[in-house]
Structure formats: structure tokens, C-alpha cells
């Protein structure tokens, strides 16, 4: 009897696999795939819109000088030596060091100086608080080109700091209007009950800020740090104004101009340099995107 039932059991066990191979199952899977593509078509198009230019830059950086910017989409020979030639370019490592100094030190100074101001505007009640907030917002709306002439005259003529990056780094020690406003909006989402409990336990304002507020404000701090780092890393206008006369003070964004000659441009090296400029920004955002998105999202919870 058991021998007679074995073929039936085997057929029943194999029936799901057979059913998945039937024309009806294949049609259902095809419809599900087409439905998924239709639903996500806008996202796919947006992803291609942002990814394809980066792919083009990477492929061009691996082409020979003769093939770059031709109709060829892929390299005939993969010229990995372009990156070695790039690092052997005089001044390139210096531009890297200057950019890291500008972006790293500037970010630290901006975060450290913006936190106390944002905390005061978010949690303190004092005369002139609304006026101070309006001044911060007005500074956000003020284009930097409006004040560039008096600022240049001050740093270049009075302080004699032209040809360096210090005129761009030192002002960051006095806060940034956008960072103050963004962090102030985030701090307003922290309930005052936590601060009151800390003060009941004997904490002063500084200790409350360090022990209670800062650990809860990590997403907001990460957001302003990333914004400031990206802005400094990609800054072209500032180094052009203050450091253009001294190649030893150039940053990567401004140093890329030196790859463009009057009669010939090494586009493969230019694209390789562009990849190296973009890579740290992409890596930083990739590892910090969770805190960045959370910090930006929560800033709009309270007005």
C-alpha cells in the first residue's frame, strides 16, 4: 500500500514546482514585474538621471587622451594610470591637504560656535530673542557677493591674509546663520521637561547643554556638519577670491581649473580629478545619510 502511495506523494510534492512553470504562472510573474516597473518608473528615471553623469565621468577618466570626449562610451583600453599621473601632478596633494583643512576645521568651528547660539534661541526667553532670530534669518538671505568687497578689503588690506584660506576659516568660528537656524529648529523638538528635570537635579545651563541636549541633538548636529562640510569642500568662489594668487593655498575645486589649458585640455585627467573630488563627499554622505535625513526631517516638526 505504501508503494502505491509513493508516486502520488511525489506528484503532490512536485506540483508547486510544476505550477510555477505553467503559462499562467509565468504570465502572472510578468504582470507583477511590469506593475513594479510602472509604479517605480519615476524613481528609476530619477536614479538614472543622477547616476549616468557620474558613470560618464568615471568611464571618461579611464580613457586615453585621444579617446576622451569622443563618441565611444567605454574605454578601448582601461587607463588606470591616469590616477597615478594625477597624484604625480605638482600641487595636487597640496590641494587635497588644503581642502581637508578648509572643510574639516571649518566644519568643527561652525558646529562648535553654532550650538550655543541655537540653544539660546530655542530654549531661552530673553528680551530681543525674536529680533535676534530675525537677524539670523536676514543673514541667511544676504548673498555673499554683497559683502565680498568690504570683507576682502578687511582681510587682505587690514589683516594681510590674502593668498591664504584663513579669511574663509576664521569667520566660521563665529557661527553660520543657516546652521544656527537649522539647529534651532531641531532643538525646539526636544521637550522642555528633560531640561527642567536636569535643572532639578542640580545641572546648570552648560551642563544641561552638554549632558542632556547634545546627546539628543546628534541628528541635527550631524545635519549641519554635513551641510557645512559639503559647502566648504565644493566651495569655488571663496578660494578664487582669497587664494587665487597663491597656488600653494588652492583647494581641489579651484585647482581643477589648472587642468584646462589655452589650446588643449586633458579631459581624462580632468575627469579623474573630478572623481577624486566627488568620492569623499559621496562616501561621507553614504555612511552618514541616516543621521542626515533624520536631522533634516525633524527640523520641521515645530515652527
PDB file of C-alpha atoms in Angstrom, residues 49-240:
ATOM      1  CA  UNK A  49      19.284  60.940 -14.263  1.00  0.00           C
ATOM      2  CA  UNK A  50      21.673  61.252 -11.307  1.00  0.00           C
ATOM      3  CA  UNK A  51      23.765  58.112 -11.837  1.00  0.00           C
ATOM      4  CA  UNK A  52      24.501  58.289 -15.579  1.00  0.00           C
ATOM      5  CA  UNK A  53      26.545  61.541 -15.428  1.00  0.00           C
ATOM      6  CA  UNK A  54      28.690  60.005 -12.683  1.00  0.00           C
ATOM      7  CA  UNK A  55      29.149  56.845 -14.784  1.00  0.00           C
ATOM      8  CA  UNK A  56      30.146  59.032 -17.752  1.00  0.00           C
ATOM      9  CA  UNK A  57      32.758  60.848 -15.643  1.00  0.00           C
ATOM     10  CA  UNK A  58      34.212  57.567 -14.317  1.00  0.00           C
ATOM     11  CA  UNK A  59      34.426  55.979 -17.778  1.00  0.00           C
ATOM     12  CA  UNK A  60      35.997  59.092 -19.298  1.00  0.00           C
ATOM     13  CA  UNK A  61      38.590  59.167 -16.511  1.00  0.00           C
ATOM     14  CA  UNK A  62      39.731  55.699 -17.615  1.00  0.00           C
ATOM     15  CA  UNK A  63      40.099  56.595 -21.304  1.00  0.00           C
ATOM     16  CA  UNK A  64      43.187  57.679 -23.168  1.00  0.00           C
ATOM     17  CA  UNK A  65      43.660  61.330 -24.013  1.00  0.00           C
ATOM     18  CA  UNK A  66      42.812  60.676 -27.663  1.00  0.00           C
ATOM     19  CA  UNK A  67      39.589  58.800 -26.880  1.00  0.00           C
ATOM     20  CA  UNK A  68      38.205  61.143 -24.214  1.00  0.00           C
ATOM     21  CA  UNK A  69      35.023  63.005 -25.236  1.00  0.00           C
ATOM     22  CA  UNK A  70      34.674  61.030 -28.457  1.00  0.00           C
ATOM     23  CA  UNK A  71      31.617  59.008 -29.449  1.00  0.00           C
ATOM     24  CA  UNK A  72      32.972  55.965 -27.638  1.00  0.00           C
ATOM     25  CA  UNK A  73      31.020  55.212 -24.478  1.00  0.00           C
ATOM     26  CA  UNK A  74      33.502  52.765 -22.963  1.00  0.00           C
ATOM     27  CA  UNK A  75      37.310  52.851 -22.898  1.00  0.00           C
ATOM     28  CA  UNK A  76      39.126  50.895 -25.577  1.00  0.00           C
ATOM     29  CA  UNK A  77      41.911  50.370 -23.057  1.00  0.00           C
ATOM     30  CA  UNK A  78      41.381  50.902 -19.352  1.00  0.00           C
ATOM     31  CA  UNK A  79      43.912  53.584 -18.437  1.00  0.00           C
ATOM     32  CA  UNK A  80      44.195  53.142 -14.672  1.00  0.00           C
ATOM     33  CA  UNK A  81      47.465  55.016 -14.855  1.00  0.00           C
ATOM     34  CA  UNK A  82      45.523  58.261 -15.234  1.00  0.00           C
ATOM     35  CA  UNK A  83      45.033  58.332 -11.460  1.00  0.00           C
ATOM     36  CA  UNK A  84      48.735  57.745 -10.883  1.00  0.00           C
ATOM     37  CA  UNK A  85      49.545  60.603 -13.254  1.00  0.00           C
ATOM     38  CA  UNK A  86      47.071  62.725 -11.349  1.00  0.00           C
ATOM     39  CA  UNK A  87      48.779  62.203  -8.000  1.00  0.00           C
ATOM     40  CA  UNK A  88      52.125  62.953  -9.646  1.00  0.00           C
ATOM     41  CA  UNK A  89      50.765  66.304 -10.842  1.00  0.00           C
ATOM     42  CA  UNK A  90      52.600  69.107  -8.996  1.00  0.00           C
ATOM     43  CA  UNK A  91      50.398  70.600  -6.313  1.00  0.00           C
ATOM     44  CA  UNK A  92      47.603  68.024  -6.352  1.00  0.00           C
ATOM     45  CA  UNK A  93      48.397  66.576  -2.913  1.00  0.00           C
ATOM     46  CA  UNK A  94      48.739  70.125  -1.592  1.00  0.00           C
ATOM     47  CA  UNK A  95      45.236  70.905  -2.860  1.00  0.00           C
ATOM     48  CA  UNK A  96      43.977  67.816  -1.048  1.00  0.00           C
ATOM     49  CA  UNK A  97      45.587  68.951   2.205  1.00  0.00           C
ATOM     50  CA  UNK A  98      44.201  72.466   1.842  1.00  0.00           C
ATOM     51  CA  UNK A  99      40.703  71.178   1.106  1.00  0.00           C
ATOM     52  CA  UNK A 100      40.751  68.856   4.116  1.00  0.00           C
ATOM     53  CA  UNK A 101      41.947  71.715   6.314  1.00  0.00           C
ATOM     54  CA  UNK A 102      39.307  74.093   4.985  1.00  0.00           C
ATOM     55  CA  UNK A 103      36.406  71.631   5.140  1.00  0.00           C
ATOM     56  CA  UNK A 104      37.394  69.801   8.324  1.00  0.00           C
ATOM     57  CA  UNK A 105      38.467  72.714  10.510  1.00  0.00           C
ATOM     58  CA  UNK A 106      35.701  74.928   9.142  1.00  0.00           C
ATOM     59  CA  UNK A 107      33.068  72.306   9.969  1.00  0.00           C
ATOM     60  CA  UNK A 108      34.323  71.873  13.531  1.00  0.00           C
ATOM     61  CA  UNK A 109      34.396  75.639  14.131  1.00  0.00           C
ATOM     62  CA  UNK A 110      30.921  76.101  12.653  1.00  0.00           C
ATOM     63  CA  UNK A 111      29.359  73.328  14.748  1.00  0.00           C
ATOM     64  CA  UNK A 112      31.034  74.417  17.997  1.00  0.00           C
ATOM     65  CA  UNK A 113      30.091  78.076  17.549  1.00  0.00           C
ATOM     66  CA  UNK A 114      26.539  77.464  16.278  1.00  0.00           C
ATOM     67  CA  UNK A 115      25.372  75.116  19.041  1.00  0.00           C
ATOM     68  CA  UNK A 116      25.272  77.667  21.927  1.00  0.00           C
ATOM     69  CA  UNK A 117      23.527  80.291  19.777  1.00  0.00           C
ATOM     70  CA  UNK A 118      20.930  77.813  18.525  1.00  0.00           C
ATOM     71  CA  UNK A 119      20.361  76.543  22.071  1.00  0.00           C
ATOM     72  CA  UNK A 120      19.803  80.068  23.377  1.00  0.00           C
ATOM     73  CA  UNK A 121      17.363  80.941  20.583  1.00  0.00           C
ATOM     74  CA  UNK A 122      15.462  77.669  21.044  1.00  0.00           C
ATOM     75  CA  UNK A 123      15.211  77.382  24.835  1.00  0.00           C
ATOM     76  CA  UNK A 124      15.924  80.761  26.449  1.00  0.00           C
ATOM     77  CA  UNK A 125      13.384  83.530  26.943  1.00  0.00           C
ATOM     78  CA  UNK A 126      15.049  86.933  26.857  1.00  0.00           C
ATOM     79  CA  UNK A 127      14.334  90.401  25.548  1.00  0.00           C
ATOM     80  CA  UNK A 128      15.323  90.713  21.903  1.00  0.00           C
ATOM     81  CA  UNK A 129      15.081  86.982  21.160  1.00  0.00           C
ATOM     82  CA  UNK A 130      12.756  87.467  18.192  1.00  0.00           C
ATOM     83  CA  UNK A 131      14.902  90.301  16.885  1.00  0.00           C
ATOM     84  CA  UNK A 132      17.984  88.089  17.139  1.00  0.00           C
ATOM     85  CA  UNK A 133      16.201  85.342  15.230  1.00  0.00           C
ATOM     86  CA  UNK A 134      15.178  87.803  12.527  1.00  0.00           C
ATOM     87  CA  UNK A 135      18.808  88.919  12.217  1.00  0.00           C
ATOM     88  CA  UNK A 136      19.895  85.306  11.759  1.00  0.00           C
ATOM     89  CA  UNK A 137      17.254  84.763   9.079  1.00  0.00           C
ATOM     90  CA  UNK A 138      18.217  88.005   7.330  1.00  0.00           C
ATOM     91  CA  UNK A 139      21.840  86.853   7.232  1.00  0.00           C
ATOM     92  CA  UNK A 140      20.671  83.674   5.508  1.00  0.00           C
ATOM     93  CA  UNK A 141      19.012  85.774   2.813  1.00  0.00           C
ATOM     94  CA  UNK A 142      22.057  88.006   2.283  1.00  0.00           C
ATOM     95  CA  UNK A 143      24.105  86.857  -0.750  1.00  0.00           C
ATOM     96  CA  UNK A 144      27.841  86.598  -0.002  1.00  0.00           C
ATOM     97  CA  UNK A 145      28.613  88.650  -3.115  1.00  0.00           C
ATOM     98  CA  UNK A 146      27.045  91.686  -1.446  1.00  0.00           C
ATOM     99  CA  UNK A 147      29.669  91.874   1.314  1.00  0.00           C
ATOM    100  CA  UNK A 148      32.639  90.415  -0.558  1.00  0.00           C
ATOM    101  CA  UNK A 149      34.298  93.781  -1.265  1.00  0.00           C
ATOM    102  CA  UNK A 150      34.383  95.108   2.335  1.00  0.00           C
ATOM    103  CA  UNK A 151      35.299  91.634   3.615  1.00  0.00           C
ATOM    104  CA  UNK A 152      38.150  91.355   1.117  1.00  0.00           C
ATOM    105  CA  UNK A 153      39.448  94.802   1.989  1.00  0.00           C
ATOM    106  CA  UNK A 154      39.400  93.879   5.678  1.00  0.00           C
ATOM    107  CA  UNK A 155      41.164  90.519   5.350  1.00  0.00           C
ATOM    108  CA  UNK A 156      43.561  91.497   2.568  1.00  0.00           C
ATOM    109  CA  UNK A 157      44.430  95.086   3.476  1.00  0.00           C
ATOM    110  CA  UNK A 158      43.913  95.270   7.228  1.00  0.00           C
ATOM    111  CA  UNK A 159      44.796  91.711   8.277  1.00  0.00           C
ATOM    112  CA  UNK A 160      47.207  90.936   5.392  1.00  0.00           C
ATOM    113  CA  UNK A 161      45.825  87.401   4.938  1.00  0.00           C
ATOM    114  CA  UNK A 162      45.356  87.381   1.169  1.00  0.00           C
ATOM    115  CA  UNK A 163      46.774  84.301  -0.526  1.00  0.00           C
ATOM    116  CA  UNK A 164      45.624  82.052   2.324  1.00  0.00           C
ATOM    117  CA  UNK A 165      42.463  80.218   3.332  1.00  0.00           C
ATOM    118  CA  UNK A 166      42.273  81.819   6.779  1.00  0.00           C
ATOM    119  CA  UNK A 167      39.836  84.554   5.648  1.00  0.00           C
ATOM    120  CA  UNK A 168      37.431  81.689   4.899  1.00  0.00           C
ATOM    121  CA  UNK A 169      38.141  79.606   8.027  1.00  0.00           C
ATOM    122  CA  UNK A 170      38.274  82.247  10.770  1.00  0.00           C
ATOM    123  CA  UNK A 171      34.709  83.604  10.231  1.00  0.00           C
ATOM    124  CA  UNK A 172      33.360  80.086  10.787  1.00  0.00           C
ATOM    125  CA  UNK A 173      34.399  80.392  14.427  1.00  0.00           C
ATOM    126  CA  UNK A 174      31.591  82.948  14.855  1.00  0.00           C
ATOM    127  CA  UNK A 175      28.763  80.719  13.664  1.00  0.00           C
ATOM    128  CA  UNK A 176      26.837  80.247  10.465  1.00  0.00           C
ATOM    129  CA  UNK A 177      23.334  81.643  10.008  1.00  0.00           C
ATOM    130  CA  UNK A 178      21.939  78.602   8.203  1.00  0.00           C
ATOM    131  CA  UNK A 179      23.458  76.181  10.725  1.00  0.00           C
ATOM    132  CA  UNK A 180      22.105  78.210  13.650  1.00  0.00           C
ATOM    133  CA  UNK A 181      18.598  78.333  12.211  1.00  0.00           C
ATOM    134  CA  UNK A 182      18.516  74.648  11.248  1.00  0.00           C
ATOM    135  CA  UNK A 183      19.817  73.514  14.630  1.00  0.00           C
ATOM    136  CA  UNK A 184      17.464  75.888  16.447  1.00  0.00           C
ATOM    137  CA  UNK A 185      14.519  74.277  14.670  1.00  0.00           C
ATOM    138  CA  UNK A 186      15.743  70.834  15.715  1.00  0.00           C
ATOM    139  CA  UNK A 187      16.304  71.831  19.360  1.00  0.00           C
ATOM    140  CA  UNK A 188      12.727  73.040  19.578  1.00  0.00           C
ATOM    141  CA  UNK A 189      11.608  69.419  19.100  1.00  0.00           C
ATOM    142  CA  UNK A 190      13.316  68.436  22.387  1.00  0.00           C
ATOM    143  CA  UNK A 191      10.718  68.614  25.212  1.00  0.00           C
ATOM    144  CA  UNK A 192      11.449  71.178  27.891  1.00  0.00           C
ATOM    145  CA  UNK A 193      10.632  68.599  30.555  1.00  0.00           C
ATOM    146  CA  UNK A 194      14.036  66.966  30.010  1.00  0.00           C
ATOM    147  CA  UNK A 195      15.773  70.283  30.630  1.00  0.00           C
ATOM    148  CA  UNK A 196      13.651  71.008  33.705  1.00  0.00           C
ATOM    149  CA  UNK A 197      14.449  67.575  35.142  1.00  0.00           C
ATOM    150  CA  UNK A 198      18.165  68.172  34.647  1.00  0.00           C
ATOM    151  CA  UNK A 199      17.963  71.544  36.394  1.00  0.00           C
ATOM    152  CA  UNK A 200      16.050  69.998  39.310  1.00  0.00           C
ATOM    153  CA  UNK A 201      18.936  67.542  39.676  1.00  0.00           C
ATOM    154  CA  UNK A 202      21.306  70.484  40.032  1.00  0.00           C
ATOM    155  CA  UNK A 203      22.606  70.888  36.477  1.00  0.00           C
ATOM    156  CA  UNK A 204      23.419  74.376  35.278  1.00  0.00           C
ATOM    157  CA  UNK A 205      22.761  75.591  31.752  1.00  0.00           C
ATOM    158  CA  UNK A 206      26.148  74.489  30.446  1.00  0.00           C
ATOM    159  CA  UNK A 207      25.922  71.029  31.980  1.00  0.00           C
ATOM    160  CA  UNK A 208      22.348  70.655  30.758  1.00  0.00           C
ATOM    161  CA  UNK A 209      23.532  71.514  27.280  1.00  0.00           C
ATOM    162  CA  UNK A 210      26.422  69.048  27.391  1.00  0.00           C
ATOM    163  CA  UNK A 211      24.736  66.141  29.195  1.00  0.00           C
ATOM    164  CA  UNK A 212      21.125  66.342  28.005  1.00  0.00           C
ATOM    165  CA  UNK A 213      20.729  68.450  24.890  1.00  0.00           C
ATOM    166  CA  UNK A 214      23.751  67.412  22.835  1.00  0.00           C
ATOM    167  CA  UNK A 215      23.139  63.623  23.045  1.00  0.00           C
ATOM    168  CA  UNK A 216      19.518  64.174  21.954  1.00  0.00           C
ATOM    169  CA  UNK A 217      20.535  66.608  19.207  1.00  0.00           C
ATOM    170  CA  UNK A 218      23.012  64.334  17.430  1.00  0.00           C
ATOM    171  CA  UNK A 219      20.919  64.037  14.224  1.00  0.00           C
ATOM    172  CA  UNK A 220      20.583  67.809  13.961  1.00  0.00           C
ATOM    173  CA  UNK A 221      24.288  68.335  14.645  1.00  0.00           C
ATOM    174  CA  UNK A 222      25.149  65.718  12.031  1.00  0.00           C
ATOM    175  CA  UNK A 223      22.930  67.514   9.519  1.00  0.00           C
ATOM    176  CA  UNK A 224      24.564  70.928   9.966  1.00  0.00           C
ATOM    177  CA  UNK A 225      28.025  69.326   9.998  1.00  0.00           C
ATOM    178  CA  UNK A 226      27.368  67.597   6.680  1.00  0.00           C
ATOM    179  CA  UNK A 227      25.893  70.729   5.127  1.00  0.00           C
ATOM    180  CA  UNK A 228      28.923  72.756   6.178  1.00  0.00           C
ATOM    181  CA  UNK A 229      31.406  70.090   5.095  1.00  0.00           C
ATOM    182  CA  UNK A 230      29.820  69.788   1.649  1.00  0.00           C
ATOM    183  CA  UNK A 231      29.692  73.567   1.220  1.00  0.00           C
ATOM    184  CA  UNK A 232      33.358  74.010   2.155  1.00  0.00           C
ATOM    185  CA  UNK A 233      34.540  71.001   0.151  1.00  0.00           C
ATOM    186  CA  UNK A 234      32.825  72.227  -3.026  1.00  0.00           C
ATOM    187  CA  UNK A 235      33.489  75.941  -2.471  1.00  0.00           C
ATOM    188  CA  UNK A 236      34.957  77.611  -5.536  1.00  0.00           C
ATOM    189  CA  UNK A 237      34.031  81.244  -5.024  1.00  0.00           C
ATOM    190  CA  UNK A 238      35.871  81.762  -1.727  1.00  0.00           C
ATOM    191  CA  UNK A 239      39.245  80.265  -2.733  1.00  0.00           C
ATOM    192  CA  UNK A 240      39.069  82.135  -6.011  1.00  0.00           C
TER     193      UNK A 240
END
